[in-house]
Each structure stands twice: as structure tokens, then as C-alpha cells.
Short mmCIF file of N, CA and C in Angstrom, two decimals:
data_model
loop_
_atom_site.label_atom_id
_atom_site.label_comp_id
_atom_site.label_asym_id
_atom_site.label_seq_id
_atom_site.Cartn_x
_atom_site.Cartn_y
_atom_site.Cartn_z
N MET A 17 0.88 -1.15 -0.02
CA MET A 17 0.02 0.01 -0.03
C MET A 17 0.92 1.26 0.01
N SER A 18 0.48 2.28 -0.70
CA SER A 18 1.35 3.49 -0.71
C SER A 18 1.39 4.17 0.63
N ILE A 19 2.47 4.94 0.76
CA ILE A 19 2.60 5.73 2.04
C ILE A 19 1.42 6.65 2.32
N ASP A 20 0.90 7.27 1.30
CA ASP A 20 -0.32 8.17 1.43
C ASP A 20 -1.45 7.38 1.92
N ALA A 21 -1.66 6.20 1.34
CA ALA A 21 -2.81 5.38 1.76
C ALA A 21 -2.66 4.89 3.22
N CYS A 22 -1.45 4.54 3.53
CA CYS A 22 -1.18 4.06 4.94
C CYS A 22 -1.40 5.14 5.96
N ILE A 23 -0.97 6.38 5.62
CA ILE A 23 -1.16 7.49 6.50
C ILE A 23 -2.68 7.80 6.59
N ALA A 24 -3.35 7.80 5.49
CA ALA A 24 -4.76 8.16 5.51
C ALA A 24 -5.52 7.08 6.32
N HIS A 25 -5.13 5.86 6.19
CA HIS A 25 -5.81 4.76 6.97
C HIS A 25 -5.52 4.94 8.50
N ALA A 26 -4.31 5.28 8.78
CA ALA A 26 -3.97 5.53 10.27
C ALA A 26 -4.73 6.75 10.80
N ILE A 27 -4.86 7.79 9.99
CA ILE A 27 -5.61 9.00 10.47
C ILE A 27 -7.07 8.61 10.69
N HIS A 28 -7.64 7.84 9.70
CA HIS A 28 -9.05 7.49 9.74
C HIS A 28 -9.34 6.54 10.99
N ASN A 29 -8.47 5.59 11.19
CA ASN A 29 -8.69 4.60 12.27
C ASN A 29 -8.23 5.04 13.66
N ASP A 30 -7.13 5.79 13.75
CA ASP A 30 -6.45 6.00 15.03
C ASP A 30 -6.44 7.40 15.59
N LEU A 31 -6.71 8.37 14.76
CA LEU A 31 -6.63 9.74 15.22
C LEU A 31 -8.06 10.19 15.83
N ASP A 32 -8.05 10.44 17.12
CA ASP A 32 -9.20 10.87 17.84
C ASP A 32 -9.19 12.36 17.92
N ILE A 33 -10.01 13.00 17.10
CA ILE A 33 -9.98 14.43 16.90
C ILE A 33 -10.29 15.17 18.21
N LEU A 34 -11.24 14.65 18.99
CA LEU A 34 -11.70 15.28 20.22
C LEU A 34 -10.54 15.26 21.26
N GLU A 35 -9.76 14.18 21.25
CA GLU A 35 -8.63 14.13 22.20
C GLU A 35 -7.47 14.94 21.67
N THR A 36 -7.25 14.98 20.42
CA THR A 36 -6.11 15.69 19.87
C THR A 36 -6.33 17.18 19.73
N LEU A 37 -7.60 17.59 19.40
CA LEU A 37 -7.99 18.96 19.25
C LEU A 37 -9.12 19.33 20.17
N PRO A 38 -8.85 19.48 21.48
CA PRO A 38 -9.92 19.75 22.43
C PRO A 38 -10.56 21.11 22.13
N GLU A 39 -9.86 22.00 21.44
CA GLU A 39 -10.44 23.32 21.15
C GLU A 39 -11.62 23.31 20.19
N VAL A 40 -11.87 22.16 19.54
CA VAL A 40 -13.04 22.11 18.60
C VAL A 40 -14.37 22.22 19.41
N HIS A 41 -14.33 21.93 20.71
CA HIS A 41 -15.57 22.08 21.51
C HIS A 41 -16.04 23.56 21.54
N ASP A 42 -15.02 24.44 21.35
CA ASP A 42 -15.32 25.84 21.51
C ASP A 42 -15.61 26.50 20.12
N LEU A 43 -15.45 25.78 19.05
CA LEU A 43 -15.67 26.40 17.73
C LEU A 43 -17.18 26.43 17.32
N PRO A 44 -17.57 27.42 16.60
CA PRO A 44 -18.96 27.36 16.08
C PRO A 44 -19.06 26.21 15.12
N VAL A 45 -20.19 25.60 15.03
CA VAL A 45 -20.47 24.39 14.28
C VAL A 45 -20.10 24.65 12.82
N GLU A 46 -20.44 25.81 12.28
CA GLU A 46 -20.12 26.06 10.90
C GLU A 46 -18.65 26.24 10.54
N GLU A 47 -17.79 26.38 11.53
CA GLU A 47 -16.32 26.43 11.33
C GLU A 47 -15.65 25.09 11.57
N MET A 48 -16.32 24.15 12.20
CA MET A 48 -15.72 22.91 12.67
C MET A 48 -15.15 22.10 11.54
N GLU A 49 -16.00 21.92 10.48
CA GLU A 49 -15.56 21.04 9.37
C GLU A 49 -14.31 21.54 8.73
N THR A 50 -14.27 22.76 8.45
CA THR A 50 -13.09 23.35 7.76
C THR A 50 -11.86 23.27 8.63
N TYR A 51 -12.04 23.53 9.96
CA TYR A 51 -10.95 23.47 10.88
C TYR A 51 -10.36 22.08 10.98
N ILE A 52 -11.23 21.08 11.13
CA ILE A 52 -10.73 19.67 11.27
C ILE A 52 -10.20 19.20 9.93
N GLU A 53 -10.77 19.55 8.79
CA GLU A 53 -10.26 19.14 7.49
C GLU A 53 -8.85 19.71 7.27
N GLN A 54 -8.67 20.98 7.62
CA GLN A 54 -7.33 21.56 7.43
C GLN A 54 -6.29 20.95 8.34
N TYR A 55 -6.75 20.58 9.55
CA TYR A 55 -5.88 19.88 10.50
C TYR A 55 -5.45 18.52 10.00
N VAL A 56 -6.39 17.76 9.56
CA VAL A 56 -6.10 16.42 9.02
C VAL A 56 -5.21 16.46 7.78
N CYS A 57 -5.46 17.42 6.88
CA CYS A 57 -4.62 17.53 5.70
C CYS A 57 -3.20 17.90 6.07
N ASP A 58 -3.05 18.80 7.07
CA ASP A 58 -1.78 19.29 7.52
C ASP A 58 -1.00 18.10 8.19
N ILE A 59 -1.65 17.30 9.01
CA ILE A 59 -1.02 16.17 9.65
C ILE A 59 -0.56 15.18 8.63
N HIS A 60 -1.40 14.89 7.63
CA HIS A 60 -1.16 13.94 6.59
C HIS A 60 0.13 14.35 5.82
N GLN A 61 0.13 15.65 5.46
CA GLN A 61 1.32 16.13 4.64
C GLN A 61 2.59 16.15 5.45
N ARG A 62 2.48 16.49 6.71
CA ARG A 62 3.68 16.52 7.61
C ARG A 62 4.19 15.11 7.83
N MET A 63 3.27 14.14 8.09
CA MET A 63 3.73 12.77 8.31
C MET A 63 4.34 12.25 6.96
N ARG A 64 3.76 12.55 5.87
CA ARG A 64 4.33 12.11 4.58
C ARG A 64 5.74 12.63 4.40
N ARG A 65 5.91 13.92 4.63
CA ARG A 65 7.27 14.52 4.51
C ARG A 65 8.26 13.86 5.40
N VAL A 66 7.91 13.64 6.66
CA VAL A 66 8.83 13.06 7.60
C VAL A 66 9.17 11.59 7.19
N ILE A 67 8.17 10.82 6.75
CA ILE A 67 8.53 9.47 6.34
C ILE A 67 9.44 9.50 5.07
N ILE A 68 9.21 10.31 4.19
CA ILE A 68 10.04 10.35 2.98
C ILE A 68 11.45 10.82 3.35
N GLU A 69 11.58 11.87 4.15
CA GLU A 69 12.85 12.43 4.49
C GLU A 69 13.62 11.65 5.59
N HIS A 70 12.94 11.07 6.53
CA HIS A 70 13.64 10.45 7.72
C HIS A 70 13.15 9.11 8.11
N GLY A 71 11.97 8.73 7.68
CA GLY A 71 11.31 7.55 8.32
C GLY A 71 11.24 6.29 7.52
N ASP A 72 11.69 6.31 6.26
CA ASP A 72 11.46 5.14 5.37
C ASP A 72 12.13 3.91 5.94
N THR A 73 13.30 4.10 6.54
CA THR A 73 14.01 2.93 7.16
C THR A 73 13.20 2.28 8.25
N TYR A 74 12.49 3.11 9.07
CA TYR A 74 11.70 2.61 10.11
C TYR A 74 10.46 1.81 9.61
N VAL A 75 9.92 2.34 8.54
CA VAL A 75 8.76 1.68 7.92
C VAL A 75 9.14 0.26 7.35
N ARG A 76 10.30 0.33 6.64
CA ARG A 76 10.83 -0.96 6.05
C ARG A 76 11.25 -1.95 7.10
N ALA A 77 11.78 -1.43 8.25
CA ALA A 77 12.16 -2.34 9.33
C ALA A 77 11.04 -2.73 10.24
N LYS A 78 9.87 -2.17 9.96
CA LYS A 78 8.65 -2.40 10.73
C LYS A 78 8.83 -2.01 12.15
N ASP A 79 9.49 -0.85 12.36
CA ASP A 79 9.79 -0.34 13.68
C ASP A 79 8.86 0.84 13.98
N ALA A 80 7.72 0.61 14.54
CA ALA A 80 6.70 1.63 14.78
C ALA A 80 7.20 2.60 15.84
N ALA A 81 7.91 2.15 16.86
CA ALA A 81 8.46 2.97 17.90
C ALA A 81 9.50 3.92 17.37
N GLY A 82 10.34 3.48 16.53
CA GLY A 82 11.33 4.35 15.88
C GLY A 82 10.67 5.38 15.00
N LEU A 83 9.64 5.03 14.24
CA LEU A 83 8.93 5.96 13.45
C LEU A 83 8.23 6.97 14.33
N CYS A 84 7.66 6.56 15.42
CA CYS A 84 6.96 7.45 16.36
C CYS A 84 8.03 8.47 16.88
N ALA A 85 9.15 7.98 17.32
CA ALA A 85 10.17 8.89 17.84
C ALA A 85 10.63 9.90 16.76
N THR A 86 10.75 9.45 15.55
CA THR A 86 11.09 10.33 14.48
C THR A 86 10.06 11.46 14.29
N PHE A 87 8.77 11.04 14.29
CA PHE A 87 7.70 12.04 14.19
C PHE A 87 7.78 13.04 15.30
N LEU A 88 7.98 12.58 16.54
CA LEU A 88 8.05 13.52 17.70
C LEU A 88 9.23 14.49 17.55
N GLN A 89 10.36 13.86 17.07
CA GLN A 89 11.56 14.71 16.95
C GLN A 89 11.42 15.73 15.82
N GLU A 90 10.59 15.39 14.81
CA GLU A 90 10.42 16.33 13.70
C GLU A 90 9.18 17.27 14.00
N GLY A 91 8.64 17.29 15.23
CA GLY A 91 7.65 18.28 15.57
C GLY A 91 6.25 17.94 15.34
N ILE A 92 5.95 16.70 15.19
CA ILE A 92 4.53 16.27 15.03
C ILE A 92 4.05 16.02 16.48
N THR A 93 3.28 16.91 17.03
CA THR A 93 2.93 16.96 18.38
C THR A 93 1.56 16.36 18.62
N LEU A 94 1.46 15.08 18.45
CA LEU A 94 0.23 14.37 18.85
C LEU A 94 0.51 13.66 20.16
N PRO A 95 -0.52 13.34 20.93
CA PRO A 95 -0.28 12.55 22.16
C PRO A 95 0.49 11.32 21.76
N ALA A 96 1.47 10.96 22.55
CA ALA A 96 2.42 9.85 22.26
C ALA A 96 1.71 8.53 21.98
N HIS A 97 0.66 8.23 22.79
CA HIS A 97 -0.08 6.96 22.58
C HIS A 97 -0.90 6.92 21.29
N VAL A 98 -1.40 8.02 20.87
CA VAL A 98 -2.11 8.23 19.62
C VAL A 98 -1.11 8.05 18.46
N LEU A 99 -0.03 8.76 18.55
CA LEU A 99 0.97 8.71 17.49
C LEU A 99 1.54 7.30 17.35
N LEU A 100 1.79 6.63 18.46
CA LEU A 100 2.40 5.27 18.33
C LEU A 100 1.34 4.31 17.70
N ARG A 101 0.09 4.43 18.07
CA ARG A 101 -0.96 3.67 17.43
C ARG A 101 -0.96 3.89 15.92
N MET A 102 -0.84 5.17 15.50
CA MET A 102 -0.89 5.50 14.13
C MET A 102 0.33 4.92 13.42
N CYS A 103 1.45 4.99 14.09
CA CYS A 103 2.71 4.39 13.50
C CYS A 103 2.56 2.92 13.32
N GLN A 104 1.98 2.22 14.28
CA GLN A 104 1.74 0.81 14.17
C GLN A 104 0.82 0.48 12.96
N THR A 105 -0.17 1.24 12.76
CA THR A 105 -1.02 1.11 11.59
C THR A 105 -0.28 1.34 10.28
N ILE A 106 0.48 2.40 10.22
CA ILE A 106 1.27 2.70 9.02
C ILE A 106 2.16 1.56 8.69
N VAL A 107 2.92 1.02 9.65
CA VAL A 107 3.85 -0.04 9.50
C VAL A 107 3.08 -1.28 9.01
N GLN A 108 1.92 -1.62 9.64
CA GLN A 108 1.20 -2.78 9.25
C GLN A 108 0.63 -2.66 7.85
N MET A 109 0.07 -1.46 7.60
CA MET A 109 -0.56 -1.32 6.29
C MET A 109 0.46 -1.23 5.13
N SER A 110 1.72 -0.84 5.40
CA SER A 110 2.71 -0.76 4.35
C SER A 110 3.05 -2.13 3.83
N GLU A 111 2.78 -3.20 4.60
CA GLU A 111 3.07 -4.51 4.11
C GLU A 111 1.97 -5.06 3.08
N LEU A 112 0.80 -4.45 3.11
CA LEU A 112 -0.28 -4.92 2.29
C LEU A 112 -0.20 -4.42 0.90
N ASP A 113 -0.67 -5.32 -0.06
CA ASP A 113 -0.88 -4.89 -1.40
C ASP A 113 -2.34 -4.73 -1.56
N ALA A 114 -2.82 -3.48 -1.57
CA ALA A 114 -4.29 -3.24 -1.60
C ALA A 114 -4.61 -2.21 -2.60
N ARG A 115 -5.70 -2.35 -3.26
CA ARG A 115 -6.18 -1.35 -4.25
C ARG A 115 -7.62 -1.02 -3.87
N PHE A 116 -7.93 0.28 -3.94
CA PHE A 116 -9.30 0.75 -3.75
C PHE A 116 -10.17 0.29 -4.93
N ILE A 117 -11.33 -0.22 -4.61
CA ILE A 117 -12.19 -0.64 -5.66
C ILE A 117 -13.35 0.37 -5.77
N LEU A 118 -14.11 0.58 -4.61
CA LEU A 118 -15.20 1.52 -4.72
C LEU A 118 -15.78 1.75 -3.33
N ASP A 119 -16.64 2.82 -3.13
CA ASP A 119 -17.36 3.04 -1.90
C ASP A 119 -18.78 2.47 -2.13
N THR A 120 -19.24 1.69 -1.18
CA THR A 120 -20.57 1.07 -1.29
C THR A 120 -21.62 2.16 -0.98
N ASP A 121 -22.92 1.86 -1.26
CA ASP A 121 -23.98 2.77 -0.95
C ASP A 121 -24.13 3.05 0.52
N GLN A 122 -23.65 2.08 1.32
CA GLN A 122 -23.62 2.29 2.83
C GLN A 122 -22.47 3.09 3.32
N GLY A 123 -21.55 3.52 2.44
CA GLY A 123 -20.46 4.36 2.86
C GLY A 123 -19.28 3.56 3.24
N THR A 124 -19.19 2.27 2.98
CA THR A 124 -17.99 1.45 3.27
C THR A 124 -17.13 1.41 2.09
N SER A 125 -15.83 1.47 2.31
CA SER A 125 -14.87 1.37 1.25
C SER A 125 -14.55 -0.10 1.00
N LEU A 126 -14.45 -0.44 -0.34
CA LEU A 126 -14.09 -1.81 -0.72
C LEU A 126 -12.72 -1.81 -1.34
N TYR A 127 -11.85 -2.66 -0.81
CA TYR A 127 -10.44 -2.81 -1.37
C TYR A 127 -10.22 -4.19 -1.84
N TYR A 128 -9.35 -4.40 -2.82
CA TYR A 128 -8.82 -5.64 -3.19
C TYR A 128 -7.48 -5.77 -2.39
N MET A 129 -7.34 -6.81 -1.63
CA MET A 129 -6.09 -6.91 -0.79
C MET A 129 -5.40 -8.21 -1.04
N LYS A 130 -4.09 -8.20 -1.05
CA LYS A 130 -3.30 -9.36 -1.19
C LYS A 130 -2.31 -9.36 -0.01
N MET A 131 -2.40 -10.44 0.86
CA MET A 131 -1.51 -10.46 1.98
C MET A 131 -0.73 -11.83 2.01
N GLU A 132 0.45 -11.76 2.66
CA GLU A 132 1.16 -12.95 2.86
C GLU A 132 1.01 -13.36 4.31
N LEU A 133 0.55 -14.52 4.53
CA LEU A 133 0.41 -15.05 5.91
C LEU A 133 1.53 -15.98 6.31
N VAL A 134 2.06 -15.76 7.46
CA VAL A 134 3.21 -16.52 7.92
C VAL A 134 2.87 -17.27 9.19
#
């Protein structure tokens, strides 16, 4: 799976917006979507840059803790337990060969996946 897809999957599954951005409780409802979308896009781009520049060896070595430490060192300031969970997802997903097929009428994404079981 591509690094962009791995990061997107980690953000979708592991990033708790209310825990990470407690200030959203104080935002007017009409500003919330834009604020959160901008934050998610920013986190995605920053994580992508760090992996490309400093973290590829950790992803290849399946070292989620090393990747997490690299993110923290590069200024990605998420709570450590959230960031570690995201790094674990990125490392796990990077091993998969998956392709997006479609979104169902129920809003579920369908992927073709090829995995090696050991």
C-alpha cells in the first residue's frame, strides 16, 4: 500500500480528533468542518514529508516505535499513545498490497487486498 494510503488509513482509524484537538468544543459548528479538515490535511502532509525524508528505514524495518520517535523529533505533536498507534497502523498497512475498488451505498470502502500469511 502506498505511504499516502497508509497514513490516510492511520488517520481514519487511530486519530481521535476530540482528544487531539480539544479546542473544537469551542468552535462554532459552521467552522468545525473546515478546521478539522485543514488539521487532518496538515497532519497527513507533515507525516508524509517526515517518512520520505527520515522515516522510510523505520517503515521498512517495521519499527513503529522508531517511526513514532522520528515524528516527535520532527515536531509532530500528537499525544504519544495516539501517534504510536498511528505508526503501528502505518507499518502494518505498508506490508499490504491493496487497491481501492469503490465506496458502497452504505459508505463502506471496498479494497482488493493481497496479503502474505506466515
